[in-house]
Short mmCIF file of C-alpha atoms in Angstrom, two decimals:
data_model
loop_
_atom_site.label_atom_id
_atom_site.label_comp_id
_atom_site.label_asym_id
_atom_site.label_seq_id
_atom_site.Cartn_x
_atom_site.Cartn_y
_atom_site.Cartn_z
CA UNK A 959 0.00 0.00 0.00
CA UNK A 960 2.78 2.45 0.93
CA UNK A 961 4.54 1.67 -2.33
CA UNK A 962 1.37 2.49 -4.29
CA UNK A 963 0.86 5.69 -2.31
CA UNK A 964 4.43 6.74 -3.02
CA UNK A 965 3.81 6.34 -6.72
CA UNK A 966 0.58 8.34 -6.93
CA UNK A 967 1.20 11.07 -4.33
CA UNK A 968 2.45 14.36 -5.76
CA UNK A 969 2.84 12.77 -9.17
CA UNK A 970 1.75 14.98 -12.11
CA UNK A 971 0.82 11.87 -14.13
CA UNK A 972 -1.97 10.94 -11.71
CA UNK A 973 -3.23 14.37 -10.65
CA UNK A 974 -6.18 16.51 -11.62
CA UNK A 975 -5.74 19.02 -8.76
CA UNK A 976 -2.67 21.26 -8.46
CA UNK A 977 -2.12 23.09 -5.18
CA UNK A 978 0.32 25.99 -5.39
CA UNK A 979 1.18 26.81 -1.77
CA UNK A 980 3.13 29.88 -0.69
CA UNK A 981 4.52 29.29 2.79
CA UNK A 982 7.28 30.52 5.04
CA UNK A 983 9.95 28.99 2.82
CA UNK A 984 8.69 29.78 -0.67
CA UNK A 985 6.27 28.46 -3.29
CA UNK A 986 5.76 24.73 -3.80
CA UNK A 987 3.37 22.91 -6.14
CA UNK A 988 1.61 19.70 -5.09
CA UNK A 989 -0.06 17.41 -7.64
CA UNK A 990 -3.12 15.76 -6.11
CA UNK A 991 -5.93 13.35 -7.02
CA UNK A 992 -9.41 14.79 -6.59
CA UNK A 993 -10.95 11.57 -5.27
CA UNK A 994 -8.43 11.38 -2.41
CA UNK A 995 -8.79 15.07 -1.51
CA UNK A 996 -12.59 15.09 -1.71
CA UNK A 997 -12.75 12.11 0.67
CA UNK A 998 -10.16 13.12 3.28
CA UNK A 999 -9.89 16.92 2.99
CA UNK A 1000 -13.31 18.28 1.92
CA UNK A 1001 -12.53 21.94 2.63
CA UNK A 1002 -9.42 21.79 0.48
CA UNK A 1003 -11.42 20.08 -2.27
CA UNK A 1004 -14.03 22.84 -2.05
CA UNK A 1005 -11.38 25.39 -3.02
CA UNK A 1006 -10.88 23.57 -6.30
CA UNK A 1007 -14.56 23.40 -7.09
CA UNK A 1008 -15.29 26.98 -6.00
CA UNK A 1009 -14.91 30.32 -7.72
CA UNK A 1010 -11.20 30.70 -6.90
CA UNK A 1011 -10.09 27.90 -9.13
CA UNK A 1012 -7.91 28.44 -12.19
CA UNK A 1013 -8.54 25.91 -14.93
CA UNK A 1014 -5.45 24.56 -16.61
CA UNK A 1015 -6.10 22.46 -19.68
CA UNK A 1016 -3.61 20.25 -21.42
CA UNK A 1017 -2.53 21.65 -24.78
CA UNK A 1018 -4.77 20.68 -27.67
CA UNK A 1019 -7.47 19.14 -25.43
CA UNK A 1020 -11.05 20.28 -24.86
CA UNK A 1021 -12.19 20.88 -21.28
CA UNK A 1022 -15.60 19.24 -21.93
CA UNK A 1023 -14.22 15.69 -22.11
CA UNK A 1024 -16.64 13.29 -20.46
CA UNK A 1025 -14.98 10.63 -18.32
CA UNK A 1026 -18.16 9.16 -16.92
CA UNK A 1027 -19.01 7.04 -19.97
CA UNK A 1028 -19.02 3.28 -19.61
CA UNK A 1029 -16.13 1.02 -20.53
CA UNK A 1030 -16.21 -0.77 -23.84
CA UNK A 1031 -15.21 -4.39 -24.33
CA UNK A 1032 -15.04 -4.14 -28.08
CA UNK A 1033 -11.67 -4.80 -29.69
CA UNK A 1034 -9.15 -7.58 -29.73
CA UNK A 1035 -10.26 -10.70 -27.80
CA UNK A 1036 -8.43 -11.10 -24.51
CA UNK A 1037 -7.96 -7.35 -23.95
CA UNK A 1038 -9.81 -4.68 -22.00
CA UNK A 1039 -10.44 -1.40 -23.82
CA UNK A 1040 -11.23 1.75 -21.82
CA UNK A 1041 -13.11 4.35 -23.82
CA UNK A 1042 -14.06 7.98 -23.25
CA UNK A 1043 -16.90 9.51 -25.29
CA UNK A 1044 -16.74 6.42 -27.52
CA UNK A 1045 -13.03 6.77 -28.34
CA UNK A 1046 -10.67 3.96 -27.37
CA UNK A 1047 -7.88 5.20 -25.11
CA UNK A 1048 -5.82 2.19 -24.09
CA UNK A 1049 -5.86 -1.57 -24.36
CA UNK A 1050 -4.24 -3.67 -21.66
CA UNK A 1051 -4.04 -7.48 -21.84
CA UNK A 1052 -6.19 -8.96 -19.08
CA UNK A 1053 -3.37 -11.14 -17.79
CA UNK A 1054 -1.27 -8.03 -17.21
CA UNK A 1055 -3.60 -6.31 -14.74
CA UNK A 1056 -0.87 -5.51 -12.19
CA UNK A 1057 -0.80 -2.32 -10.11
CA UNK A 1058 1.88 -0.87 -12.36
CA UNK A 1059 -0.03 -1.49 -15.58
CA UNK A 1060 -3.24 -0.12 -14.08
CA UNK A 1061 -1.36 2.98 -12.99
CA UNK A 1062 0.04 3.37 -16.48
CA UNK A 1063 -3.47 3.13 -17.92
CA UNK A 1064 -4.70 5.68 -15.38
CA UNK A 1065 -1.78 7.94 -16.31
CA UNK A 1066 -2.72 7.73 -19.97
CA UNK A 1067 -6.30 8.67 -19.20
CA UNK A 1068 -5.36 11.60 -16.99
CA UNK A 1069 -2.68 13.00 -19.29
CA UNK A 1070 -4.92 12.97 -22.38
CA UNK A 1071 -8.39 13.69 -21.12
CA UNK A 1072 -8.28 15.43 -17.72
CA UNK A 1073 -8.72 19.16 -17.19
CA UNK A 1074 -6.49 20.13 -14.29
CA UNK A 1075 -7.61 22.66 -11.73
CA UNK A 1076 -5.16 24.86 -9.84
CA UNK A 1077 -5.63 26.67 -6.55
CA UNK A 1078 -3.18 29.10 -4.97
CA UNK A 1079 -2.95 29.31 -1.18
CA UNK A 1080 -0.80 31.56 0.99
CA UNK A 1081 0.02 31.06 4.68
CA UNK A 1082 3.39 32.44 5.68
CA UNK A 1083 3.14 30.83 9.14
CA UNK A 1084 3.36 27.34 7.61
CA UNK A 1085 6.47 25.67 6.18
CA UNK A 1086 6.61 23.34 3.18
CA UNK A 1087 7.44 20.33 5.38
CA UNK A 1088 4.18 20.80 7.28
CA UNK A 1089 2.15 21.04 4.05
CA UNK A 1090 3.85 17.98 2.61
CA UNK A 1091 3.41 15.94 5.80
CA UNK A 1092 -0.30 16.72 6.02
CA UNK A 1093 -0.87 15.84 2.37
CA UNK A 1094 1.03 12.58 2.87
CA UNK A 1095 -1.15 11.93 5.93
CA UNK A 1096 -4.25 12.49 3.78
CA UNK A 1097 -2.96 9.89 1.33
CA UNK A 1098 -2.33 7.49 4.24
CA UNK A 1099 1.41 7.42 3.74
CA UNK A 1100 2.57 7.90 7.33
CA UNK A 1101 1.37 8.98 10.78
CA UNK A 1102 2.36 12.41 12.03
CA UNK A 1103 4.48 13.09 15.08
CA UNK A 1104 2.83 15.98 16.88
CA UNK A 1105 4.67 17.98 19.53
CA UNK A 1106 4.35 21.25 21.41
CA UNK A 1107 6.59 22.94 18.86
CA UNK A 1108 4.79 21.92 15.65
CA UNK A 1109 1.19 21.33 16.70
CA UNK A 1110 0.01 24.90 15.99
CA UNK A 1111 1.08 24.68 12.33
CA UNK A 1112 -0.54 21.28 11.88
CA UNK A 1113 -3.72 22.44 13.62
CA UNK A 1114 -4.14 25.60 11.54
CA UNK A 1115 -3.60 23.84 8.22
CA UNK A 1116 -5.62 20.72 9.02
CA UNK A 1117 -8.49 23.03 9.98
CA UNK A 1118 -8.26 24.87 6.65
CA UNK A 1119 -8.10 21.58 4.73
CA UNK A 1120 -10.95 20.00 6.71
CA UNK A 1121 -8.91 17.03 7.97
CA UNK A 1122 -11.10 16.52 11.04
CA UNK A 1123 -9.28 13.53 12.51
CA UNK A 1124 -5.94 15.35 12.48
CA UNK A 1125 -7.51 18.55 13.85
CA UNK A 1126 -8.88 16.63 16.85
CA UNK A 1127 -5.48 15.02 17.45
CA UNK A 1128 -3.89 18.48 17.45
CA UNK A 1129 -6.46 19.79 19.94
CA UNK A 1130 -5.63 17.00 22.37
CA UNK A 1131 -1.93 17.84 22.19
CA UNK A 1132 -2.66 21.56 22.72
CA UNK A 1133 -4.86 20.83 25.74
CA UNK A 1134 -2.13 18.78 27.38
CA UNK A 1135 0.45 21.51 26.75
CA UNK A 1136 -1.51 24.29 28.49
CA UNK A 1137 0.16 25.63 31.67
CA UNK A 1138 -1.84 27.67 34.18
CA UNK A 1139 1.21 29.83 34.92
CA UNK A 1140 1.18 31.25 31.38
CA UNK A 1141 -2.49 30.65 30.52
CA UNK A 1142 -3.51 34.31 30.45
CA UNK A 1143 -0.57 35.34 28.25
CA UNK A 1144 -1.17 32.35 25.94
CA UNK A 1145 -4.86 33.19 25.61
CA UNK A 1146 -4.14 36.84 24.82
CA UNK A 1147 -1.64 35.75 22.17
CA UNK A 1148 -3.96 33.37 20.29
CA UNK A 1149 -6.81 35.87 20.56
CA UNK A 1150 -4.65 38.61 19.03
CA UNK A 1151 -3.67 36.23 16.23
CA UNK A 1152 -7.33 35.52 15.52
CA UNK A 1153 -6.73 31.80 16.03
CA UNK A 1154 -9.69 29.46 16.47
CA UNK A 1155 -7.77 28.05 19.44
CA UNK A 1156 -8.78 31.15 21.42
CA UNK A 1157 -12.10 29.64 22.53
CA UNK A 1158 -10.35 26.54 23.85
CA UNK A 1159 -7.82 28.63 25.78
CA UNK A 1160 -10.64 30.75 27.21
CA UNK A 1161 -12.52 27.64 28.37
CA UNK A 1162 -9.34 26.37 30.02
CA UNK A 1163 -8.83 29.75 31.68
CA UNK A 1164 -12.36 29.74 33.09
CA UNK A 1165 -12.09 26.15 34.34
CA UNK A 1166 -8.72 26.82 36.00
CA UNK A 1167 -9.38 30.40 37.11
CA UNK A 1168 -8.71 29.59 40.76
CA UNK A 1169 -5.22 28.31 39.91
CA UNK A 1170 -4.15 31.29 37.76
CA UNK A 1171 -1.92 33.81 39.60
CA UNK A 1172 -4.46 36.16 41.18
CA UNK A 1173 -2.66 39.42 40.44
CA UNK A 1174 -2.35 38.49 36.75
CA UNK A 1175 -6.02 37.49 36.70
CA UNK A 1176 -7.26 40.79 38.16
CA UNK A 1177 -5.14 42.80 35.71
CA UNK A 1178 -6.52 40.70 32.85
CA UNK A 1179 -10.20 40.91 33.87
CA UNK A 1180 -9.97 44.68 34.43
CA UNK A 1181 -9.13 45.08 30.74
CA UNK A 1182 -12.18 43.09 29.61
CA UNK A 1183 -15.22 44.84 28.24
CA UNK A 1184 -18.46 44.81 30.21
CA UNK A 1185 -19.88 42.15 27.89
CA UNK A 1186 -16.76 40.00 28.21
CA UNK A 1187 -16.55 40.10 32.00
CA UNK A 1188 -20.30 39.44 32.25
CA UNK A 1189 -19.96 36.39 30.01
CA UNK A 1190 -17.06 35.10 32.09
CA UNK A 1191 -18.93 35.47 35.40
CA UNK A 1192 -22.05 33.79 34.00
CA UNK A 1193 -20.13 30.78 32.69
CA UNK A 1194 -21.21 27.41 34.05
CA UNK A 1195 -17.58 26.29 33.69
CA UNK A 1196 -16.35 28.43 36.60
CA UNK A 1197 -14.65 26.49 39.36
CA UNK A 1198 -13.50 28.86 42.10
CA UNK A 1199 -14.33 30.48 45.42
CA UNK A 1200 -17.06 33.09 45.69
CA UNK A 1201 -14.48 35.52 47.14
CA UNK A 1202 -12.60 35.42 43.84
CA UNK A 1203 -15.80 36.24 41.95
CA UNK A 1204 -16.36 39.20 44.26
CA UNK A 1205 -12.76 40.37 43.81
CA UNK A 1206 -13.10 40.26 40.02
CA UNK A 1207 -16.31 42.31 40.11
CA UNK A 1208 -15.00 44.86 42.60
CA UNK A 1209 -11.73 45.26 40.74
CA UNK A 1210 -13.52 45.71 37.40
CA UNK A 1211 -16.02 48.24 38.75
CA UNK A 1212 -13.32 50.35 40.41
CA UNK A 1213 -10.77 49.97 37.62
CA UNK A 1214 -9.61 53.17 35.96
CA UNK A 1215 -10.07 51.66 32.48
CA UNK A 1216 -13.78 50.93 32.79
CA UNK A 1217 -15.68 53.85 34.32
CA UNK A 1218 -18.63 51.55 35.00
CA UNK A 1219 -21.99 53.22 35.55
CA UNK A 1220 -24.22 52.32 38.47
CA UNK A 1221 -26.47 49.98 36.49
CA UNK A 1222 -23.51 47.96 35.18
CA UNK A 1223 -21.98 47.74 38.66
CA UNK A 1224 -25.27 46.55 40.13
CA UNK A 1225 -25.73 43.91 37.43
CA UNK A 1226 -22.20 42.59 37.97
CA UNK A 1227 -22.56 42.46 41.77
CA UNK A 1228 -25.85 40.60 41.30
CA UNK A 1229 -23.78 37.82 39.72
CA UNK A 1230 -21.97 37.31 43.05
CA UNK A 1231 -23.68 34.74 45.25
CA UNK A 1232 -23.08 36.65 48.49
CA UNK A 1233 -24.95 34.00 50.43
CA UNK A 1234 -21.96 31.71 49.80
CA UNK A 1235 -19.52 34.12 51.48
CA UNK A 1236 -18.30 33.70 55.06
CA UNK A 1237 -19.24 36.16 57.82
CA UNK A 1238 -15.77 37.66 58.10
CA UNK A 1239 -15.75 38.54 54.39
CA UNK A 1240 -19.28 39.91 54.51
CA UNK A 1241 -18.48 42.19 57.43
CA UNK A 1242 -15.09 43.39 56.18
CA UNK A 1243 -15.83 43.79 52.46
CA UNK A 1244 -19.53 43.60 51.60
CA UNK A 1245 -21.01 45.65 54.44
CA UNK A 1246 -19.46 48.91 53.21
CA UNK A 1247 -20.30 48.28 49.55
CA UNK A 1248 -23.07 50.72 48.69
CA UNK A 1249 -23.87 48.97 45.41
CA UNK A 1250 -25.12 45.90 47.30
CA UNK A 1251 -28.38 46.58 49.08
CA UNK A 1252 -28.67 46.41 52.86
CA UNK A 1253 -31.41 43.80 52.66
CA UNK A 1254 -29.25 41.50 50.52
CA UNK A 1255 -26.32 41.93 52.89
CA UNK A 1256 -28.40 41.19 56.03
CA UNK A 1257 -30.00 38.15 54.40
CA UNK A 1258 -26.59 36.76 53.47
CA UNK A 1259 -25.25 37.39 56.97
CA UNK A 1260 -28.25 35.65 58.52
CA UNK A 1261 -27.84 32.62 56.22
CA UNK A 1262 -24.17 32.49 57.14
CA UNK A 1263 -25.00 32.46 60.85
CA UNK A 1264 -27.54 29.68 60.41
CA UNK A 1265 -25.24 27.40 58.39
CA UNK A 1266 -22.17 28.33 60.45
CA UNK A 1267 -19.94 28.00 57.43
CA UNK A 1268 -16.32 28.93 58.09
CA UNK A 1269 -15.17 28.78 54.47
CA UNK A 1270 -16.85 30.19 51.39
CA UNK A 1271 -18.62 27.76 49.10
CA UNK A 1272 -16.80 27.01 45.85
CA UNK A 1273 -18.54 27.05 42.52
CA UNK A 1274 -18.25 23.72 40.75
CA UNK A 1275 -18.06 23.51 36.97
CA UNK A 1276 -21.09 21.79 35.48
CA UNK A 1277 -19.11 20.71 32.41
CA UNK A 1278 -16.03 19.22 34.11
CA UNK A 1279 -16.75 18.77 37.82
CA UNK A 1280 -13.97 17.59 40.17
CA UNK A 1281 -13.69 13.88 40.94
CA UNK A 1282 -13.51 14.44 44.70
CA UNK A 1283 -13.39 17.20 47.32
CA UNK A 1284 -11.92 17.43 50.82
CA UNK A 1285 -13.52 19.45 53.62
CA UNK A 1286 -16.65 19.81 55.72
CA UNK A 1287 -19.96 18.79 54.22
CA UNK A 1288 -22.26 21.82 54.15
CA UNK A 1289 -24.81 20.69 51.61
CA UNK A 1290 -25.96 17.92 49.32
CA UNK A 1291 -24.46 17.41 45.87
CA UNK A 1292 -26.04 15.17 43.27
CA UNK A 1293 -24.00 12.19 42.06
CA UNK A 1294 -21.49 12.58 44.93
CA UNK A 1295 -21.02 10.18 47.83
CA UNK A 1296 -19.73 11.11 51.28
CA UNK A 1297 -16.67 8.99 52.16
CA UNK A 1298 -15.74 8.49 55.82
CA UNK A 1299 -12.21 8.44 57.25
CA UNK A 1300 -12.58 4.70 57.94
CA UNK A 1301 -13.26 4.02 54.26
CA UNK A 1302 -10.21 6.03 53.27
CA UNK A 1303 -8.04 4.02 55.65
#
């Protein structure tokens, strides 16, 4: 199989698609078979069938050649004649139907009767080795070795080509490479680049928000727009303490970059579940906050006294909840079981 792939991949004799790719190291042409590309890289194939295509016809041939006509068995006994629009193209003895002879017949058909289509692509962030490796992968020639250093190139190009399986493999590698210490900087970088990875980095940031360096987080959230910070605080993927939510809101509302009006401040503070805060925090921070109503403050303080909680309740992500938690049980949680110290021992 690999031998056959090696013969047909990037071989002008067996191609009806020509990809002219301008990358970081120059212009390279790739000669491709439409059937392979349409099956494994549908978005790349769509470029050839869309309005951007440039039709290249072989000299002296008409572009209206019909290759869908049936094969003809007329001719010398013991041979197979392949015909196009009623004209015999090649005769191959039946006993010689080896891969090489079939390829030669295919080459004859393509060279004489195929209209080649050419598409030009430019992506200066991608090198020719990456393009070649992905096209070889599409042909089934070899698996790809993905790493932290090359996965971004492979992801971007596989996404443009529509190679879904490879795109998903790249996403898994990217997820494993994310570090909370640099998560904010990495997210800002991919967002600035306009990369589709930005949404994945943002989800990871929200899910790991409690682990991100707090000072970096507050600087980052202060620079968000009202719509962006609202979306973040409403996310069901948040997994952090209620104090952190309060800090984000307070810092955003008092930040010099935002000049939040009263209605925006009130709407953001309404997103804080102050009933999940401990008494010490309520008295020291919430009591003097004029944006939060007195009734809401007193109700939260009363609930805190009744439950006698000594540590604020954490929000748990509904999309990727933790496997276990350690601490005092202050409420019921669906699908969780309380484990005693004897069971742990």
